[in-house]
PDB file of C-alpha atoms in Angstrom:
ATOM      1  CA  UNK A 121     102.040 -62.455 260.729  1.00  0.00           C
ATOM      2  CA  UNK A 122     101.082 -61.033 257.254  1.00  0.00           C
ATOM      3  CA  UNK A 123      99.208 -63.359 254.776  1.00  0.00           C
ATOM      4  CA  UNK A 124     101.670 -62.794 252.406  1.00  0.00           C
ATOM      5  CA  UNK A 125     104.854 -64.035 254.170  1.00  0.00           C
ATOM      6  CA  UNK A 126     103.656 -67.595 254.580  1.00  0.00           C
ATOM      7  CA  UNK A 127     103.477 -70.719 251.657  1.00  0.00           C
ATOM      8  CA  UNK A 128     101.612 -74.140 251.649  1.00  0.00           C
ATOM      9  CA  UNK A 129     104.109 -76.897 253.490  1.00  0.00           C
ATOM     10  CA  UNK A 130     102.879 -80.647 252.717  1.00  0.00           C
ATOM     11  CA  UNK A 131     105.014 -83.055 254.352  1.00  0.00           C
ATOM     12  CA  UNK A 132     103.919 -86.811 252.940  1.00  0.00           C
ATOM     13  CA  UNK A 133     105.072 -90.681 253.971  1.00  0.00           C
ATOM     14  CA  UNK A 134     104.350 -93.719 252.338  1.00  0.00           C
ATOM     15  CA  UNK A 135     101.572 -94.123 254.667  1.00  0.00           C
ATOM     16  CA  UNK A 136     100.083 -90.957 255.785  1.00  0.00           C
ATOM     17  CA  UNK A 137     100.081 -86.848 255.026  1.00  0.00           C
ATOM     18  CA  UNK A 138     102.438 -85.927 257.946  1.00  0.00           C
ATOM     19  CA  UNK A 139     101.764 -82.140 257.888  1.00  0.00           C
ATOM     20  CA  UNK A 140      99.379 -79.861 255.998  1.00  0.00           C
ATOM     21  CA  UNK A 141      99.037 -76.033 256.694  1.00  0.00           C
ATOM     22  CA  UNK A 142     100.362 -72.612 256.352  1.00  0.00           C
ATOM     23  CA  UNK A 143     104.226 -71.811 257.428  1.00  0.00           C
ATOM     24  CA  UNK A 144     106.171 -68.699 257.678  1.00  0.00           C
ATOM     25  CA  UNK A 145     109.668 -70.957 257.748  1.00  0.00           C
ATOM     26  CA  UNK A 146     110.458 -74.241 257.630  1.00  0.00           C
ATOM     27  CA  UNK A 147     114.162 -75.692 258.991  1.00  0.00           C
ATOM     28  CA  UNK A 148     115.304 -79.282 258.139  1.00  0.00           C
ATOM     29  CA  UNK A 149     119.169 -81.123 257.413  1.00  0.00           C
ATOM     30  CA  UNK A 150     119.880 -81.802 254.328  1.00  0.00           C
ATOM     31  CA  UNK A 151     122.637 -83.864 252.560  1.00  0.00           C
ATOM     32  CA  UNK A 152     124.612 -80.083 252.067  1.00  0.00           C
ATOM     33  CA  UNK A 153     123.598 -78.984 255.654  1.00  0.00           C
ATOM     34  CA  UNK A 154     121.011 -77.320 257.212  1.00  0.00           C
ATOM     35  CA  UNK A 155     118.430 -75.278 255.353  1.00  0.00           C
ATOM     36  CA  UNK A 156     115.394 -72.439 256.521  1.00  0.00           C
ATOM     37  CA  UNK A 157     112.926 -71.890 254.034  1.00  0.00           C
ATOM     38  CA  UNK A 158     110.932 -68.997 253.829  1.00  0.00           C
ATOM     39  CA  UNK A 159     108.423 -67.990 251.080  1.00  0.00           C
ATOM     40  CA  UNK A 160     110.096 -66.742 247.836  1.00  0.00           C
ATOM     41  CA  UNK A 161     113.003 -69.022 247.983  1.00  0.00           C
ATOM     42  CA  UNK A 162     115.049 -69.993 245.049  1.00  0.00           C
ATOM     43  CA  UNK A 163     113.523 -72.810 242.989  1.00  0.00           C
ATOM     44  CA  UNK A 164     115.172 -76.103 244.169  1.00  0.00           C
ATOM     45  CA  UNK A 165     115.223 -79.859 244.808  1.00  0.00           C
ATOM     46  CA  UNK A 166     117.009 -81.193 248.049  1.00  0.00           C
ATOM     47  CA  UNK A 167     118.122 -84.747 249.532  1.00  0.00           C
ATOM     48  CA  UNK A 168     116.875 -84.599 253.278  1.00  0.00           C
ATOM     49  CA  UNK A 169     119.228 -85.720 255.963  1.00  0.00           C
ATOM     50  CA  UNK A 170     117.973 -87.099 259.371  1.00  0.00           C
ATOM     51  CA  UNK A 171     117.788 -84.482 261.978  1.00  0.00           C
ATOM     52  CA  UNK A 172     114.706 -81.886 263.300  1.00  0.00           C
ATOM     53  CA  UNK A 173     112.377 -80.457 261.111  1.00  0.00           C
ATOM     54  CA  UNK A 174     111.164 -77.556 262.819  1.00  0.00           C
ATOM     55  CA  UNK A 175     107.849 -75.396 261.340  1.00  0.00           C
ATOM     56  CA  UNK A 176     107.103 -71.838 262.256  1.00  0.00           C
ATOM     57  CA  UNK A 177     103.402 -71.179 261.573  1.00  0.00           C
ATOM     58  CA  UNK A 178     101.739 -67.765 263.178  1.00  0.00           C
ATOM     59  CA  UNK A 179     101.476 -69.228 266.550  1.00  0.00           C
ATOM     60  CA  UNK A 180     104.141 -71.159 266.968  1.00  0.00           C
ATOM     61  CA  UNK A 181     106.478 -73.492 266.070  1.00  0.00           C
ATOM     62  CA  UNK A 182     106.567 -77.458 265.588  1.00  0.00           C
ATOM     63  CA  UNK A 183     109.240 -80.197 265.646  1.00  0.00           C
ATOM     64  CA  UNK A 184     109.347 -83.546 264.500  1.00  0.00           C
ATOM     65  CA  UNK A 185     112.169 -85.806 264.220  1.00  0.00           C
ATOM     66  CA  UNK A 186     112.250 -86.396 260.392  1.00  0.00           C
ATOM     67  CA  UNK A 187     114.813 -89.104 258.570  1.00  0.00           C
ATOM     68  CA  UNK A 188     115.422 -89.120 254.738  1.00  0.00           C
ATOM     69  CA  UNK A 189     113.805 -88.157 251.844  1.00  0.00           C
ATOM     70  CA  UNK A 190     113.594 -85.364 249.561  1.00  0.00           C
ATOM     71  CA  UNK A 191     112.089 -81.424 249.471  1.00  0.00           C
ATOM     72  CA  UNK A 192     110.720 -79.957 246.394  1.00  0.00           C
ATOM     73  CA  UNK A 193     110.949 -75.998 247.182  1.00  0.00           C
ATOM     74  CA  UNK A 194     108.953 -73.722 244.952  1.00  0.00           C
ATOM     75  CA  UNK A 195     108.025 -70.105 245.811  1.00  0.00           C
ATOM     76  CA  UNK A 196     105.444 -70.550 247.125  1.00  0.00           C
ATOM     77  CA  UNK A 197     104.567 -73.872 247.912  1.00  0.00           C
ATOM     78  CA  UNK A 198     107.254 -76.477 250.023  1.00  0.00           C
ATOM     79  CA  UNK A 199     106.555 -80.416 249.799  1.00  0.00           C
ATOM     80  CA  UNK A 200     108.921 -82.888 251.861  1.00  0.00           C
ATOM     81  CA  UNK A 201     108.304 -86.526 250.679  1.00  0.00           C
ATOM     82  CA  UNK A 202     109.575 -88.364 253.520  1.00  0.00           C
ATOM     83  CA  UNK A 203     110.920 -91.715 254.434  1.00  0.00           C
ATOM     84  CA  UNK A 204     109.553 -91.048 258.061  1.00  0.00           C
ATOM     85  CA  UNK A 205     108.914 -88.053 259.814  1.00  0.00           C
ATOM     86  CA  UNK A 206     107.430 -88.307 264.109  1.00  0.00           C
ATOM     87  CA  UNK A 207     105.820 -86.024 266.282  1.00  0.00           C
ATOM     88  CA  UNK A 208     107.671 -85.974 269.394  1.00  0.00           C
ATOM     89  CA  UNK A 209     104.591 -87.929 270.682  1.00  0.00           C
ATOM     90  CA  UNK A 210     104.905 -90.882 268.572  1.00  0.00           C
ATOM     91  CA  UNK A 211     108.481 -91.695 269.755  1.00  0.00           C
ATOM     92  CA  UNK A 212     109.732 -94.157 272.350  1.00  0.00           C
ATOM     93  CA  UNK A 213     112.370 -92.503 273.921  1.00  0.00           C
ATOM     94  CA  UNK A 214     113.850 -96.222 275.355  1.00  0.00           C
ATOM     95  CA  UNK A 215     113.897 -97.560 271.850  1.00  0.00           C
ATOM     96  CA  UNK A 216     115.470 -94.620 270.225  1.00  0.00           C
ATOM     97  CA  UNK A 217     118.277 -94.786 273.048  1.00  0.00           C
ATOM     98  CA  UNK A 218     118.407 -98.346 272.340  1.00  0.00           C
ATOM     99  CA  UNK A 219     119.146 -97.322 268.668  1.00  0.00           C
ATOM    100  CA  UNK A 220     121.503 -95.032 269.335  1.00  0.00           C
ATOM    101  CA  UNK A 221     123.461 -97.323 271.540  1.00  0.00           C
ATOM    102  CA  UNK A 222     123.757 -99.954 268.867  1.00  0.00           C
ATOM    103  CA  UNK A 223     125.013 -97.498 266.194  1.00  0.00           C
ATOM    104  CA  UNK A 224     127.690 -96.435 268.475  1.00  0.00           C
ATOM    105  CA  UNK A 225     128.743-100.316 269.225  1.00  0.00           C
ATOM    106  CA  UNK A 226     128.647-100.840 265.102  1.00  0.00           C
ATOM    107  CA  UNK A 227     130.622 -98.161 264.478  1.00  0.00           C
ATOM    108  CA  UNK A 228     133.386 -98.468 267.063  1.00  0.00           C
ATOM    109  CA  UNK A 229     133.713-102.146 266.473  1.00  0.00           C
ATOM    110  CA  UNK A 230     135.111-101.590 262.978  1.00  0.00           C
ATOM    111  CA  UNK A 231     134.989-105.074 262.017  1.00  0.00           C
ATOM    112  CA  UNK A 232     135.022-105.433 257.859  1.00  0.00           C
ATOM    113  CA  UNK A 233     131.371-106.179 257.989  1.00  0.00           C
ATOM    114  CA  UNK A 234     129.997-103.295 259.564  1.00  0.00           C
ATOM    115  CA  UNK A 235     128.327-100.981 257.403  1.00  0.00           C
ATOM    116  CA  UNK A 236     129.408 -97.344 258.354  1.00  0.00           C
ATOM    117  CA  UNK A 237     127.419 -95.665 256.158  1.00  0.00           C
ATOM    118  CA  UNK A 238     124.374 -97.776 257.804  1.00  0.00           C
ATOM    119  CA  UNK A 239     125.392 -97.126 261.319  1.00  0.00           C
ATOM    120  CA  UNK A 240     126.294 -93.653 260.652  1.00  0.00           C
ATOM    121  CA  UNK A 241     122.189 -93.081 259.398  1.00  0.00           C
ATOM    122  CA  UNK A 242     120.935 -95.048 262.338  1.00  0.00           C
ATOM    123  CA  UNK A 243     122.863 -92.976 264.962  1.00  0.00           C
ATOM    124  CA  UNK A 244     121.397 -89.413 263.360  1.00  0.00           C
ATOM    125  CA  UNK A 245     118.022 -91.095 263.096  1.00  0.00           C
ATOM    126  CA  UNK A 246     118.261 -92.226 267.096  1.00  0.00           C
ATOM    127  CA  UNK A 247     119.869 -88.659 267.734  1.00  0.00           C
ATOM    128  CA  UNK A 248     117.208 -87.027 266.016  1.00  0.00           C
ATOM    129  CA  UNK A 249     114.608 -89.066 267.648  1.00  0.00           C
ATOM    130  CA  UNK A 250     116.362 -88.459 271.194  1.00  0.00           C
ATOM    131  CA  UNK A 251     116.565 -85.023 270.766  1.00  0.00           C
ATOM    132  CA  UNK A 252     112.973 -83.951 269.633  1.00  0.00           C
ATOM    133  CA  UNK A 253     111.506 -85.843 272.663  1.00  0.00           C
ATOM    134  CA  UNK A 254     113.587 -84.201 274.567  1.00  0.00           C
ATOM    135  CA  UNK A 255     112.565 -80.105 274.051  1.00  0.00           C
TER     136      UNK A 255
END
């Protein structure tokens, strides 16, 4: 891969610097859909959605279940501040079903107090979770 087709990706929590390095493309949800980033892109500010965050460097590529937050994307440089963001290793599977099985109850009970945009969230997050322990 040629120097000049990657940028700098920092990916930061409140508690740690997820991700640091060199990417040629970086994929991720956000509140309009899904996006792929590749150096040069337009100028922008997004709201993240949960769902996989996938990173191309030159030998590979990484996933990580990442939940809400925001992406500041510059030509050359992409930074994700993050709610939370997991390596497929940092997971428990059993929760995250767990999760997912409680959204589902909270949104098909439909009682007055149930919070759909609150269940909704939790069952992307557990999805998300679910599915990046899963490739």
């Amino acid at each position: 891969m040629a120097e000049g087709n990657t940028f700098k990706l920092k990916i930061i929590t409140p508690d740690r610097i997820f991700y640091e390095g060199e990417a040629s493309m970086v994929e991720f949800n956000t509140t309009e859909g899904e996006i792929g980033v590749y150096r040069a892109h337009v100028p922008t500010t997004v709201i993240v959605a949960p769902g996989i965050l996938t990173i191309t460097e030159s030998d590979g590529q990484k996933e990580a279940a990442l939940h809400a937050g925001f992406a500041e994307i510059l030509q050359e440089r992409v930074t994700i501040m993050a709610e939370i963001v997991e390596w497929p290793g940092e997971i428990d599977l059993g929760r995250a079903e767990e999760a997912k099985h409680r959204a589902e109850e909270r949104l098909a009970s439909k009682t007055p107090e149930t919070d759909i945009a609150r269940a909704e969230t939790a069952l992307h997050r557990a999805i998300a979770r679910i599915e990046v322990t899963k490739k």
